[in-house]
mmCIF file of C-alpha atoms in Angstrom:
data_model
loop_
_atom_site.group_PDB
_atom_site.id
_atom_site.type_symbol
_atom_site.label_atom_id
_atom_site.label_comp_id
_atom_site.label_asym_id
_atom_site.label_seq_id
_atom_site.Cartn_x
_atom_site.Cartn_y
_atom_site.Cartn_z
ATOM 1 C CA MET I 1 -92.021 169.784 -64.512
ATOM 2 C CA ASN I 2 -92.327 170.028 -60.813
ATOM 3 C CA PRO I 3 -89.232 172.524 -59.713
ATOM 4 C CA TRP I 4 -88.933 170.302 -56.356
ATOM 5 C CA PHE I 5 -86.986 166.865 -56.570
ATOM 6 C CA GLU I 6 -86.544 164.152 -53.916
ATOM 7 C CA THR I 7 -83.099 163.423 -53.978
ATOM 8 C CA VAL I 8 -79.420 165.050 -54.550
ATOM 9 C CA ALA I 9 -79.337 162.460 -57.501
ATOM 10 C CA GLU I 10 -82.348 163.900 -59.094
ATOM 11 C CA ALA I 11 -80.750 167.161 -58.870
ATOM 12 C CA GLN I 12 -77.689 165.710 -60.600
ATOM 13 C CA ARG I 13 -79.962 164.485 -63.262
ATOM 14 C CA ARG I 14 -81.834 167.850 -63.690
ATOM 15 C CA ALA I 15 -78.440 169.489 -63.837
ATOM 16 C CA ARG I 16 -76.909 167.114 -66.596
ATOM 17 C CA LYS I 17 -80.254 167.686 -68.814
ATOM 18 C CA ARG I 18 -80.003 171.656 -68.212
ATOM 19 C CA LEU I 19 -76.273 172.651 -68.834
ATOM 20 C CA PRO I 20 -74.368 172.615 -71.533
ATOM 21 C CA LYS I 21 -71.871 169.363 -71.807
ATOM 22 C CA SER I 22 -68.748 171.278 -71.063
ATOM 23 C CA VAL I 23 -70.239 172.929 -67.784
ATOM 24 C CA TYR I 24 -71.850 169.786 -66.799
ATOM 25 C CA GLY I 25 -68.266 168.090 -67.315
ATOM 26 C CA ALA I 26 -66.704 170.701 -65.133
ATOM 27 C CA LEU I 27 -69.182 169.785 -62.262
ATOM 28 C CA ILE I 28 -68.273 165.976 -62.190
ATOM 29 C CA ALA I 29 -64.580 166.026 -63.669
ATOM 30 C CA GLY I 30 -61.932 163.961 -61.359
ATOM 31 C CA SER I 31 -58.338 163.505 -62.126
ATOM 32 C CA GLU I 32 -56.957 160.696 -64.016
ATOM 33 C CA ARG I 33 -58.920 157.583 -63.602
ATOM 34 C CA GLY I 34 -61.580 159.198 -61.136
ATOM 35 C CA GLN I 35 -60.295 156.472 -58.414
ATOM 36 C CA THR I 36 -60.659 158.991 -55.641
ATOM 37 C CA ILE I 37 -64.023 160.945 -56.660
ATOM 38 C CA GLU I 38 -65.560 157.171 -56.791
ATOM 39 C CA ASP I 39 -64.034 156.047 -53.491
ATOM 40 C CA ASN I 40 -65.466 159.473 -51.859
ATOM 41 C CA GLN I 41 -68.883 157.938 -52.372
ATOM 42 C CA THR I 42 -68.203 154.284 -52.215
ATOM 43 C CA ALA I 43 -66.891 154.380 -48.871
ATOM 44 C CA PHE I 44 -70.218 155.772 -47.160
ATOM 45 C CA THR I 45 -71.735 152.651 -48.482
ATOM 46 C CA GLU I 46 -69.523 150.344 -46.773
ATOM 47 C CA LEU I 47 -70.489 151.992 -43.592
ATOM 48 C CA GLY I 48 -73.559 150.742 -41.671
ATOM 49 C CA PHE I 49 -75.792 151.700 -38.931
ATOM 50 C CA ALA I 50 -76.544 149.842 -35.582
ATOM 51 C CA PRO I 51 -80.204 151.103 -34.752
ATOM 52 C CA HIS I 52 -82.135 150.705 -31.346
ATOM 53 C CA CYS I 53 -85.609 149.512 -31.337
ATOM 54 C CA ALA I 54 -86.823 151.520 -28.619
ATOM 55 C CA GLY I 55 -86.168 154.676 -27.125
ATOM 56 C CA PRO I 56 -87.038 158.704 -27.077
ATOM 57 C CA ILE I 57 -88.460 159.737 -30.348
ATOM 58 C CA GLY I 58 -88.971 163.671 -29.893
ATOM 59 C CA GLU I 59 -87.910 166.432 -31.884
ATOM 60 C CA ARG I 60 -84.547 166.093 -33.076
ATOM 61 C CA ASP I 61 -81.900 168.783 -32.510
ATOM 62 C CA GLN I 62 -79.799 169.270 -35.454
ATOM 63 C CA SER I 63 -77.883 172.112 -34.575
ATOM 64 C CA THR I 64 -74.100 172.720 -33.853
ATOM 65 C CA THR I 65 -71.083 175.202 -34.063
ATOM 66 C CA VAL I 66 -68.405 175.330 -36.400
ATOM 67 C CA LEU I 67 -65.665 178.036 -35.582
ATOM 68 C CA GLY I 68 -67.822 179.881 -33.691
ATOM 69 C CA GLN I 69 -70.817 179.829 -36.113
ATOM 70 C CA GLN I 70 -74.109 178.510 -34.971
ATOM 71 C CA LEU I 71 -75.426 175.970 -37.518
ATOM 72 C CA SER I 72 -79.075 174.365 -37.752
ATOM 73 C CA MET I 73 -77.346 171.461 -39.068
ATOM 74 C CA PRO I 74 -73.943 169.972 -39.501
ATOM 75 C CA VAL I 75 -73.581 170.903 -43.045
ATOM 76 C CA MET I 76 -71.675 174.014 -44.600
ATOM 77 C CA ILE I 77 -70.993 175.141 -48.268
ATOM 78 C CA SER I 78 -67.607 174.151 -49.599
ATOM 79 C CA PRO I 79 -66.015 176.819 -51.524
ATOM 80 C CA THR I 80 -65.799 176.030 -55.435
ATOM 81 C CA GLY I 81 -64.691 178.365 -57.991
ATOM 82 C CA VAL I 82 -66.421 180.064 -61.033
ATOM 83 C CA GLN I 83 -70.047 179.228 -60.715
ATOM 84 C CA ALA I 84 -71.072 179.201 -64.389
ATOM 85 C CA VAL I 85 -74.062 177.004 -63.759
ATOM 86 C CA HIS I 86 -76.569 180.012 -62.821
ATOM 87 C CA PRO I 87 -76.366 183.601 -63.275
ATOM 88 C CA ASP I 88 -76.752 184.353 -59.629
ATOM 89 C CA GLY I 89 -73.726 181.958 -58.760
ATOM 90 C CA GLU I 90 -72.278 182.258 -55.533
ATOM 91 C CA VAL I 91 -74.801 184.923 -54.384
ATOM 92 C CA ALA I 92 -77.482 182.501 -54.755
ATOM 93 C CA VAL I 93 -75.908 179.975 -52.829
ATOM 94 C CA ALA I 94 -75.372 182.312 -50.130
ATOM 95 C CA ARG I 95 -78.945 183.585 -49.829
ATOM 96 C CA ALA I 96 -79.754 179.677 -49.576
ATOM 97 C CA ALA I 97 -77.486 179.121 -47.086
ATOM 98 C CA ALA I 98 -78.627 181.900 -45.018
ATOM 99 C CA ALA I 99 -82.224 180.903 -45.486
ATOM 100 C CA ARG I 100 -81.437 177.537 -44.074
ATOM 101 C CA GLY I 101 -79.194 178.605 -41.338
ATOM 102 C CA ILE I 102 -75.634 177.366 -42.246
ATOM 103 C CA ALA I 103 -72.389 179.212 -43.060
ATOM 104 C CA MET I 104 -70.876 179.893 -46.587
ATOM 105 C CA GLY I 105 -67.512 178.991 -47.910
ATOM 106 C CA LEU I 106 -66.767 181.195 -50.832
ATOM 107 C CA SER I 107 -63.603 180.557 -53.068
ATOM 108 C CA SER I 108 -61.241 183.283 -54.095
ATOM 109 C CA PHE I 109 -61.748 181.956 -57.782
ATOM 110 C CA ALA I 110 -65.299 182.635 -57.053
ATOM 111 C CA SER I 111 -67.414 184.578 -59.772
ATOM 112 C CA LYS I 112 -69.118 186.973 -57.106
ATOM 113 C CA SER I 113 -67.332 189.224 -54.872
ATOM 114 C CA VAL I 114 -66.836 188.695 -51.433
ATOM 115 C CA GLU I 115 -68.534 191.783 -50.443
ATOM 116 C CA GLU I 116 -71.730 190.426 -52.761
ATOM 117 C CA VAL I 117 -71.385 187.425 -50.853
ATOM 118 C CA ILE I 118 -71.393 188.499 -47.432
ATOM 119 C CA ALA I 119 -74.271 190.545 -47.723
ATOM 120 C CA ALA I 120 -76.262 187.701 -48.539
ATOM 121 C CA ASN I 121 -74.858 185.519 -45.857
ATOM 122 C CA PRO I 122 -72.749 187.411 -42.992
ATOM 123 C CA ALA I 123 -71.619 183.613 -41.803
ATOM 124 C CA THR I 124 -69.533 183.414 -44.439
ATOM 125 C CA LEU I 125 -65.981 182.190 -44.231
ATOM 126 C CA PHE I 126 -63.392 183.380 -47.167
ATOM 127 C CA GLN I 127 -61.525 180.611 -48.750
ATOM 128 C CA LEU I 128 -57.699 181.250 -49.640
ATOM 129 C CA TYR I 129 -55.258 179.850 -51.985
ATOM 130 C CA TRP I 130 -51.376 180.483 -51.324
ATOM 131 C CA CYS I 131 -51.336 182.505 -54.608
ATOM 132 C CA GLY I 132 -49.068 185.307 -55.222
ATOM 133 C CA ASN I 133 -46.576 187.183 -52.851
ATOM 134 C CA ARG I 134 -47.045 187.564 -49.064
ATOM 135 C CA ASP I 135 -48.254 191.419 -49.573
ATOM 136 C CA GLN I 136 -50.946 190.144 -52.256
ATOM 137 C CA ILE I 137 -52.238 187.287 -49.967
ATOM 138 C CA LEU I 138 -52.432 189.811 -46.997
ATOM 139 C CA GLU I 139 -54.364 192.380 -49.171
ATOM 140 C CA ARG I 140 -56.644 189.465 -50.198
ATOM 141 C CA MET I 141 -57.160 188.694 -46.419
ATOM 142 C CA ALA I 142 -57.764 192.379 -45.426
ATOM 143 C CA ARG I 143 -60.457 192.702 -48.052
ATOM 144 C CA ALA I 144 -62.212 189.641 -46.987
ATOM 145 C CA LYS I 145 -61.854 191.059 -43.351
ATOM 146 C CA ALA I 146 -63.119 194.395 -43.989
ATOM 147 C CA ALA I 147 -65.918 192.994 -45.807
ATOM 148 C CA GLY I 148 -66.691 190.865 -42.676
ATOM 149 C CA ALA I 149 -65.339 187.294 -43.359
ATOM 150 C CA VAL I 150 -66.005 185.357 -40.055
ATOM 151 C CA GLY I 151 -63.313 182.903 -40.852
ATOM 152 C CA LEU I 152 -60.578 181.778 -43.389
ATOM 153 C CA ILE I 153 -60.382 178.514 -45.046
ATOM 154 C CA LEU I 154 -56.878 177.814 -46.223
ATOM 155 C CA THR I 155 -57.069 175.335 -49.177
ATOM 156 C CA LEU I 156 -53.770 173.292 -49.545
ATOM 157 C CA ASP I 157 -55.132 169.872 -51.065
ATOM 158 C CA TRP I 158 -54.940 171.210 -54.651
ATOM 159 C CA SER I 159 -51.847 170.735 -56.620
ATOM 160 C CA PHE I 160 -51.535 171.077 -60.502
ATOM 161 C CA SER I 161 -52.479 167.729 -62.133
ATOM 162 C CA HIS I 162 -51.093 166.890 -65.660
ATOM 163 C CA GLY I 163 -53.573 163.935 -65.536
ATOM 164 C CA ARG I 164 -57.099 165.435 -65.542
ATOM 165 C CA ASP I 165 -58.537 163.524 -68.062
ATOM 166 C CA TRP I 166 -61.408 161.695 -66.255
ATOM 167 C CA GLY I 167 -64.304 163.680 -67.876
ATOM 168 C CA SER I 168 -62.394 166.885 -67.492
ATOM 169 C CA PRO I 169 -64.038 169.370 -70.220
ATOM 170 C CA GLN I 170 -62.618 171.975 -72.311
ATOM 171 C CA ILE I 171 -63.196 175.418 -70.631
ATOM 172 C CA PRO I 172 -62.851 178.851 -72.553
ATOM 173 C CA GLU I 173 -60.051 181.557 -71.549
ATOM 174 C CA SER I 174 -62.329 184.195 -72.490
ATOM 175 C CA LEU I 175 -66.092 184.371 -73.590
ATOM 176 C CA ASN I 176 -65.092 186.500 -77.305
ATOM 177 C CA LEU I 177 -67.256 186.343 -80.093
ATOM 178 C CA ARG I 178 -65.153 183.216 -81.573
ATOM 179 C CA THR I 179 -65.255 181.212 -78.464
ATOM 180 C CA MET I 180 -69.013 182.107 -78.279
ATOM 181 C CA MET I 181 -69.497 180.574 -81.816
ATOM 182 C CA LYS I 182 -67.449 177.461 -80.981
ATOM 183 C CA PHE I 183 -69.556 176.677 -78.257
ATOM 184 C CA ALA I 184 -72.720 177.841 -79.690
ATOM 185 C CA PRO I 185 -73.891 174.063 -80.633
ATOM 186 C CA GLN I 186 -73.534 173.416 -77.063
ATOM 187 C CA THR I 187 -75.606 176.091 -75.472
ATOM 188 C CA LEU I 188 -78.116 175.944 -78.180
ATOM 189 C CA ALA I 189 -78.858 172.674 -77.177
ATOM 190 C CA ARG I 190 -79.496 173.630 -73.859
ATOM 191 C CA PRO I 191 -82.389 176.352 -74.163
ATOM 192 C CA ARG I 192 -83.270 176.506 -70.555
ATOM 193 C CA TRP I 193 -79.803 177.395 -69.347
ATOM 194 C CA LEU I 194 -79.389 179.901 -72.216
ATOM 195 C CA ALA I 195 -82.651 181.407 -71.412
ATOM 196 C CA THR I 196 -81.389 181.892 -67.632
ATOM 197 C CA TYR I 197 -78.649 184.004 -68.688
ATOM 198 C CA LEU I 198 -80.783 185.963 -71.168
ATOM 199 C CA ARG I 199 -83.018 186.961 -68.839
ATOM 200 C CA SER I 200 -80.519 187.940 -66.301
ATOM 201 C CA GLY I 201 -78.962 190.137 -69.086
ATOM 202 C CA SER I 202 -75.393 188.672 -68.475
ATOM 203 C CA ILE I 203 -73.392 185.770 -69.661
ATOM 204 C CA PRO I 204 -71.445 183.372 -67.963
ATOM 205 C CA ASP I 205 -68.600 185.094 -65.918
ATOM 206 C CA LEU I 206 -65.114 183.822 -65.903
ATOM 207 C CA THR I 207 -63.482 186.521 -63.995
ATOM 208 C CA ALA I 208 -62.172 185.898 -60.177
ATOM 209 C CA PRO I 209 -63.105 189.419 -58.820
ATOM 210 C CA ASN I 210 -61.645 188.231 -55.452
ATOM 211 C CA MET I 211 -58.260 187.777 -56.644
ATOM 212 C CA ALA I 212 -57.814 191.543 -57.925
ATOM 213 C CA VAL I 213 -54.897 193.335 -55.865
ATOM 214 C CA GLY I 214 -53.384 196.739 -56.071
ATOM 215 C CA GLY I 215 -56.582 198.227 -57.630
ATOM 216 C CA GLY I 216 -56.333 196.442 -60.755
ATOM 217 C CA ALA I 217 -59.029 194.801 -62.668
ATOM 218 C CA ALA I 218 -60.176 191.296 -61.808
ATOM 219 C CA PRO I 219 -58.124 188.390 -63.344
ATOM 220 C CA GLY I 220 -59.603 185.904 -65.786
ATOM 221 C CA PHE I 221 -59.935 182.367 -64.057
ATOM 222 C CA PHE I 222 -56.990 181.281 -66.013
ATOM 223 C CA GLY I 223 -54.925 184.544 -65.533
ATOM 224 C CA ALA I 224 -55.674 183.804 -61.538
ATOM 225 C CA TYR I 225 -55.014 179.951 -62.108
ATOM 226 C CA GLY I 226 -51.990 180.786 -63.910
ATOM 227 C CA GLU I 227 -50.547 183.154 -60.794
ATOM 228 C CA TRP I 228 -51.464 180.191 -58.330
ATOM 229 C CA MET I 229 -49.427 177.558 -60.499
ATOM 230 C CA GLN I 230 -46.466 179.690 -60.413
ATOM 231 C CA THR I 231 -46.374 180.361 -56.958
ATOM 232 C CA PRO I 232 -44.185 178.325 -54.737
ATOM 233 C CA ALA I 233 -46.135 176.069 -52.864
ATOM 234 C CA PRO I 234 -46.100 176.963 -49.107
ATOM 235 C CA ASP I 235 -44.572 175.225 -45.934
ATOM 236 C CA TRP I 236 -45.671 174.859 -42.622
ATOM 237 C CA ASP I 237 -44.000 178.424 -41.694
ATOM 238 C CA ASP I 238 -46.429 179.728 -44.327
ATOM 239 C CA VAL I 239 -49.446 178.176 -42.704
ATOM 240 C CA ALA I 240 -48.311 179.739 -39.418
ATOM 241 C CA TRP I 241 -47.893 182.898 -40.567
ATOM 242 C CA ILE I 242 -51.379 182.886 -42.266
ATOM 243 C CA CYS I 243 -52.769 181.927 -38.586
ATOM 244 C CA ALA I 244 -50.727 184.865 -36.960
ATOM 245 C CA GLN I 245 -51.839 187.618 -39.909
ATOM 246 C CA TRP I 246 -55.704 186.520 -39.578
ATOM 247 C CA ASP I 247 -57.433 187.732 -36.643
ATOM 248 C CA GLY I 248 -60.136 184.941 -36.581
ATOM 249 C CA PRO I 249 -60.196 181.134 -36.744
ATOM 250 C CA VAL I 250 -58.375 179.512 -40.084
ATOM 251 C CA LEU I 251 -59.870 176.079 -41.063
ATOM 252 C CA LEU I 252 -57.371 174.156 -43.058
ATOM 253 C CA LYS I 253 -58.872 172.352 -45.908
ATOM 254 C CA GLY I 254 -57.007 169.205 -47.251
ATOM 255 C CA VAL I 255 -55.575 167.114 -44.301
ATOM 256 C CA MET I 256 -55.353 163.416 -44.743
ATOM 257 C CA ARG I 257 -52.821 162.494 -42.653
ATOM 258 C CA VAL I 258 -51.977 162.294 -38.826
ATOM 259 C CA ASP I 259 -48.523 163.889 -39.059
ATOM 260 C CA ASP I 260 -50.148 166.821 -41.315
ATOM 261 C CA ALA I 261 -52.749 167.430 -38.654
ATOM 262 C CA LEU I 262 -50.364 167.521 -36.025
ATOM 263 C CA ARG I 263 -48.191 170.137 -37.349
ATOM 264 C CA ALA I 264 -51.571 172.299 -38.383
ATOM 265 C CA VAL I 265 -52.426 172.116 -34.980
ATOM 266 C CA ASP I 266 -48.764 173.652 -34.309
ATOM 267 C CA ALA I 267 -49.293 176.141 -36.764
ATOM 268 C CA GLY I 268 -52.285 177.304 -34.818
ATOM 269 C CA VAL I 269 -55.116 176.467 -36.995
ATOM 270 C CA ALA I 270 -58.698 175.981 -35.279
ATOM 271 C CA GLY I 271 -59.678 173.332 -37.378
ATOM 272 C CA ILE I 272 -59.014 170.997 -40.041
ATOM 273 C CA SER I 273 -60.973 169.865 -43.004
ATOM 274 C CA VAL I 274 -60.421 166.145 -44.139
ATOM 275 C CA SER I 275 -60.438 166.296 -47.591
ATOM 276 C CA ASN I 276 -59.036 165.323 -51.044
ATOM 277 C CA HIS I 277 -60.092 168.089 -53.204
ATOM 278 C CA GLY I 278 -63.402 166.060 -54.146
ATOM 279 C CA GLY I 279 -60.992 163.844 -55.914
ATOM 280 C CA ASN I 280 -60.009 166.687 -58.130
ATOM 281 C CA ASN I 281 -56.272 166.196 -57.013
ATOM 282 C CA LEU I 282 -53.934 163.150 -56.654
ATOM 283 C CA ASP I 283 -56.188 160.314 -58.023
ATOM 284 C CA GLY I 284 -55.653 157.023 -55.916
ATOM 285 C CA THR I 285 -55.724 159.135 -52.467
ATOM 286 C CA PRO I 286 -58.197 157.305 -50.268
ATOM 287 C CA ALA I 287 -61.976 158.433 -49.536
ATOM 288 C CA ALA I 288 -61.908 161.295 -47.070
ATOM 289 C CA ILE I 289 -64.391 159.316 -44.588
ATOM 290 C CA ARG I 290 -61.654 156.524 -44.460
ATOM 291 C CA ALA I 291 -58.925 158.927 -42.886
ATOM 292 C CA LEU I 292 -61.580 160.666 -40.413
ATOM 293 C CA PRO I 293 -61.695 158.608 -37.351
ATOM 294 C CA VAL I 294 -57.813 158.548 -37.077
ATOM 295 C CA LEU I 295 -57.326 162.071 -37.316
ATOM 296 C CA VAL I 296 -60.245 162.933 -34.879
ATOM 297 C CA ASP I 297 -58.626 160.462 -32.466
ATOM 298 C CA ALA I 298 -55.288 162.616 -33.235
ATOM 299 C CA VAL I 299 -56.069 165.829 -32.732
ATOM 300 C CA GLY I 300 -59.887 166.178 -32.178
ATOM 301 C CA SER I 301 -59.548 167.269 -28.410
ATOM 302 C CA GLN I 302 -57.636 170.017 -29.627
ATOM 303 C CA ILE I 303 -58.883 171.606 -32.809
ATOM 304 C CA GLU I 304 -62.316 171.202 -34.733
ATOM 305 C CA VAL I 305 -62.520 168.780 -37.357
ATOM 306 C CA VAL I 306 -64.904 168.443 -40.511
ATOM 307 C CA LEU I 307 -65.295 166.259 -43.424
ATOM 308 C CA ASP I 308 -65.500 167.183 -47.025
ATOM 309 C CA GLY I 309 -65.868 164.949 -49.862
ATOM 310 C CA GLY I 310 -68.700 162.414 -51.299
ATOM 311 C CA ILE I 311 -71.881 163.745 -49.206
ATOM 312 C CA ARG I 312 -75.153 163.089 -50.763
ATOM 313 C CA ARG I 313 -77.568 162.130 -48.421
ATOM 314 C CA GLY I 314 -78.294 162.958 -44.915
ATOM 315 C CA SER I 315 -77.451 159.455 -43.675
ATOM 316 C CA ASP I 316 -73.938 160.336 -45.078
ATOM 317 C CA VAL I 317 -73.732 163.561 -43.089
ATOM 318 C CA VAL I 318 -74.737 161.221 -39.908
ATOM 319 C CA LYS I 319 -72.246 158.855 -40.804
ATOM 320 C CA ALA I 320 -69.470 161.575 -40.623
ATOM 321 C CA VAL I 321 -70.788 163.183 -37.371
ATOM 322 C CA ALA I 322 -70.811 159.822 -35.504
ATOM 323 C CA LEU I 323 -67.454 159.100 -36.688
ATOM 324 C CA GLY I 324 -66.253 162.655 -35.082
ATOM 325 C CA ALA I 325 -66.744 165.148 -37.603
ATOM 326 C CA ARG I 326 -68.378 168.256 -36.354
ATOM 327 C CA ALA I 327 -70.142 169.064 -39.828
ATOM 328 C CA VAL I 328 -69.402 168.331 -43.270
ATOM 329 C CA LEU I 329 -68.899 170.426 -46.370
ATOM 330 C CA ILE I 330 -70.762 169.794 -49.250
ATOM 331 C CA GLY I 331 -70.139 170.689 -52.955
ATOM 332 C CA ARG I 332 -71.346 169.091 -56.230
ATOM 333 C CA ALA I 333 -74.481 168.532 -54.450
ATOM 334 C CA TYR I 334 -75.219 171.992 -54.072
ATOM 335 C CA LEU I 335 -74.050 173.132 -57.581
ATOM 336 C CA TRP I 336 -76.065 170.703 -58.881
ATOM 337 C CA GLY I 337 -79.212 172.120 -57.070
ATOM 338 C CA LEU I 338 -78.314 175.406 -58.285
ATOM 339 C CA ALA I 339 -78.271 174.043 -62.026
ATOM 340 C CA ALA I 340 -81.623 172.775 -61.461
ATOM 341 C CA ASN I 341 -83.289 175.537 -59.944
ATOM 342 C CA GLY I 342 -81.289 178.571 -59.038
ATOM 343 C CA GLN I 343 -81.138 179.474 -55.091
ATOM 344 C CA ALA I 344 -84.490 177.542 -54.681
ATOM 345 C CA GLY I 345 -82.605 174.563 -55.658
ATOM 346 C CA VAL I 346 -79.703 174.837 -53.316
ATOM 347 C CA GLU I 347 -82.362 175.305 -50.714
ATOM 348 C CA ASN I 348 -84.103 172.150 -52.129
ATOM 349 C CA VAL I 349 -80.971 170.300 -51.855
ATOM 350 C CA LEU I 350 -80.227 171.252 -47.969
ATOM 351 C CA ASP I 351 -83.763 170.582 -47.183
ATOM 352 C CA ILE I 352 -83.171 166.867 -48.381
ATOM 353 C CA LEU I 353 -80.196 166.651 -46.657
ATOM 354 C CA ARG I 354 -82.108 167.851 -43.466
ATOM 355 C CA GLY I 355 -84.532 165.223 -44.053
ATOM 356 C CA GLY I 356 -81.966 162.425 -44.328
ATOM 357 C CA ILE I 357 -80.503 163.407 -41.126
ATOM 358 C CA ASP I 358 -83.661 163.405 -39.205
ATOM 359 C CA SER I 359 -84.831 160.121 -40.533
ATOM 360 C CA ALA I 360 -81.148 158.765 -39.379
ATOM 361 C CA LEU I 361 -81.604 160.159 -35.904
ATOM 362 C CA LEU I 362 -84.949 158.810 -35.529
ATOM 363 C CA GLY I 363 -83.938 155.325 -36.670
ATOM 364 C CA LEU I 364 -81.084 155.616 -34.092
ATOM 365 C CA ARG I 365 -83.171 156.912 -31.398
ATOM 366 C CA LYS I 366 -81.162 160.158 -30.619
ATOM 367 C CA THR I 367 -82.468 163.322 -30.156
ATOM 368 C CA SER I 368 -79.386 165.485 -30.970
ATOM 369 C CA ILE I 369 -76.608 164.829 -33.339
ATOM 370 C CA ALA I 370 -74.595 165.614 -30.066
ATOM 371 C CA ASP I 371 -75.619 162.058 -29.010
ATOM 372 C CA LEU I 372 -74.114 160.501 -32.064
ATOM 373 C CA GLY I 373 -71.116 158.357 -31.321
ATOM 374 C CA ARG I 374 -69.093 155.466 -32.947
ATOM 375 C CA GLY I 375 -71.408 152.986 -31.631
ATOM 376 C CA ASP I 376 -73.905 153.784 -33.815
ATOM 377 C CA ILE I 377 -71.835 152.836 -36.891
ATOM 378 C CA ILE I 378 -70.780 149.513 -38.353
ATOM 379 C CA VAL I 379 -67.225 150.135 -39.536
ATOM 380 C CA PRO I 380 -66.047 146.793 -41.311
ATOM 381 C CA ASP I 381 -62.338 145.654 -40.722
ATOM 382 C CA GLY I 382 -59.920 147.386 -43.084
ATOM 383 C CA PHE I 383 -62.012 150.369 -43.705
ATOM 384 C CA GLU I 384 -59.941 153.033 -42.245
ATOM 385 C CA ARG I 385 -56.722 154.480 -43.756
ATOM 386 C CA ALA I 386 -54.213 155.643 -40.945
ATOM 387 C CA LEU I 387 -51.671 157.558 -43.124
ATOM 388 C CA GLY I 388 -48.582 159.538 -41.628
ATOM 389 C CA VAL I 389 -49.061 158.028 -38.186
ATOM 390 C CA PRO I 390 -45.630 158.816 -36.401
ATOM 391 C CA VAL I 391 -43.962 155.494 -35.482
ATOM 392 C CA ASP I 392 -44.540 154.670 -31.580
ATOM 393 C CA GLY I 393 -46.896 157.499 -31.309
ATOM 394 C CA GLU I 394 -44.018 160.009 -31.560
ATOM 395 C CA ARG I 395 -44.719 163.576 -32.557
ATOM 396 C CA PRO I 396 -43.514 164.227 -36.070
ATOM 397 C CA ARG I 397 -40.320 166.261 -36.384
ATOM 398 C CA ALA I 398 -38.630 167.921 -39.564
ATOM 399 C CA ALA I 399 -37.839 164.616 -41.494
ATOM 400 C CA PRO I 400 -39.603 161.878 -39.073
ATOM 401 C CA GLU I 401 -39.979 158.088 -40.255
ATOM 402 C CA LEU I 402 -43.614 157.392 -40.700
ATOM 403 C CA VAL I 403 -45.706 154.543 -41.209
ATOM 404 C CA GLY I 404 -47.873 154.550 -44.342
ATOM 405 C CA LYS I 405 -45.381 156.962 -45.818
#
């Protein structure tokens, strides 16, 4: 089989054929009915283009900056945890991102250390969950800073869901002999995936090295997950504290409401990611792209706004940028590429997106993504979701009366 693939959909098909059922299931699972994960993609199909029939057809410039990082195109790697789809995991993704000139987001729950990943891609932002006490959080932040992280992604769009039943697979707590015997039929049914690990001399890593504190051993994924579940949820004072402690830009991931975006500005963040955690949190939350234009209008002149959720094509990227996003973050798309062909597969996915962006710019007769605007997009009536808009445009207070609350 030709290792090159032409679409993200083909990368997904190859990932499904290559990965054990439970591993692949972890990549596509959403919470409850999967309503949000579906809307993240469907919403892009509701948006159209308004192309010009004449105009400049020179070389198209896709470059931009996000949080001070120069990007060759408006795409970034969204942090995802425990990348057991390939033995090189986050390091392969970081190398691919560096090779294509984009920034890397590294999860706290990653299977590779922050030091390894930053060595592979210096343009790495470390993703932080509010997990443990403040001293432990400070220790993780200090380690990331010492390793050279150029920014912090504070993820708040994930809460424990008791209804993760939409394709959610059974994931083992540890890979002991008993577990390996139980999952052996799945693994033996995917010999190419197994062979990749055998050649690397390793087994899928379910530890979270970036969650280690106090000189202790790295916890297992479920140990780290349990600590996060038992940590009281942060409030806006905690967000402000994070911004004050981190010497650099903080991107707050998970904003879907105007009142939250305004509070994020007050807390001192440098940017927000409009995100519903890829449909893995509260099912029934609208697609991120539906909330984007309203949030850009609310805070886009004060902080940077990016989008995370549902990106499958370069044209999706162009639609998001035209509606005000500085860039998008991708998750499942690059994981499918990683599963299909390791680092080269991730590069393949990024090349597909770059090509799609270029084609859309050409059709719109734009020579730069900086020239994109809402006039280039057809937005149907009722598409946008204006959530948490203060009554009469007032800035939200401690307990505001809100529209759409």
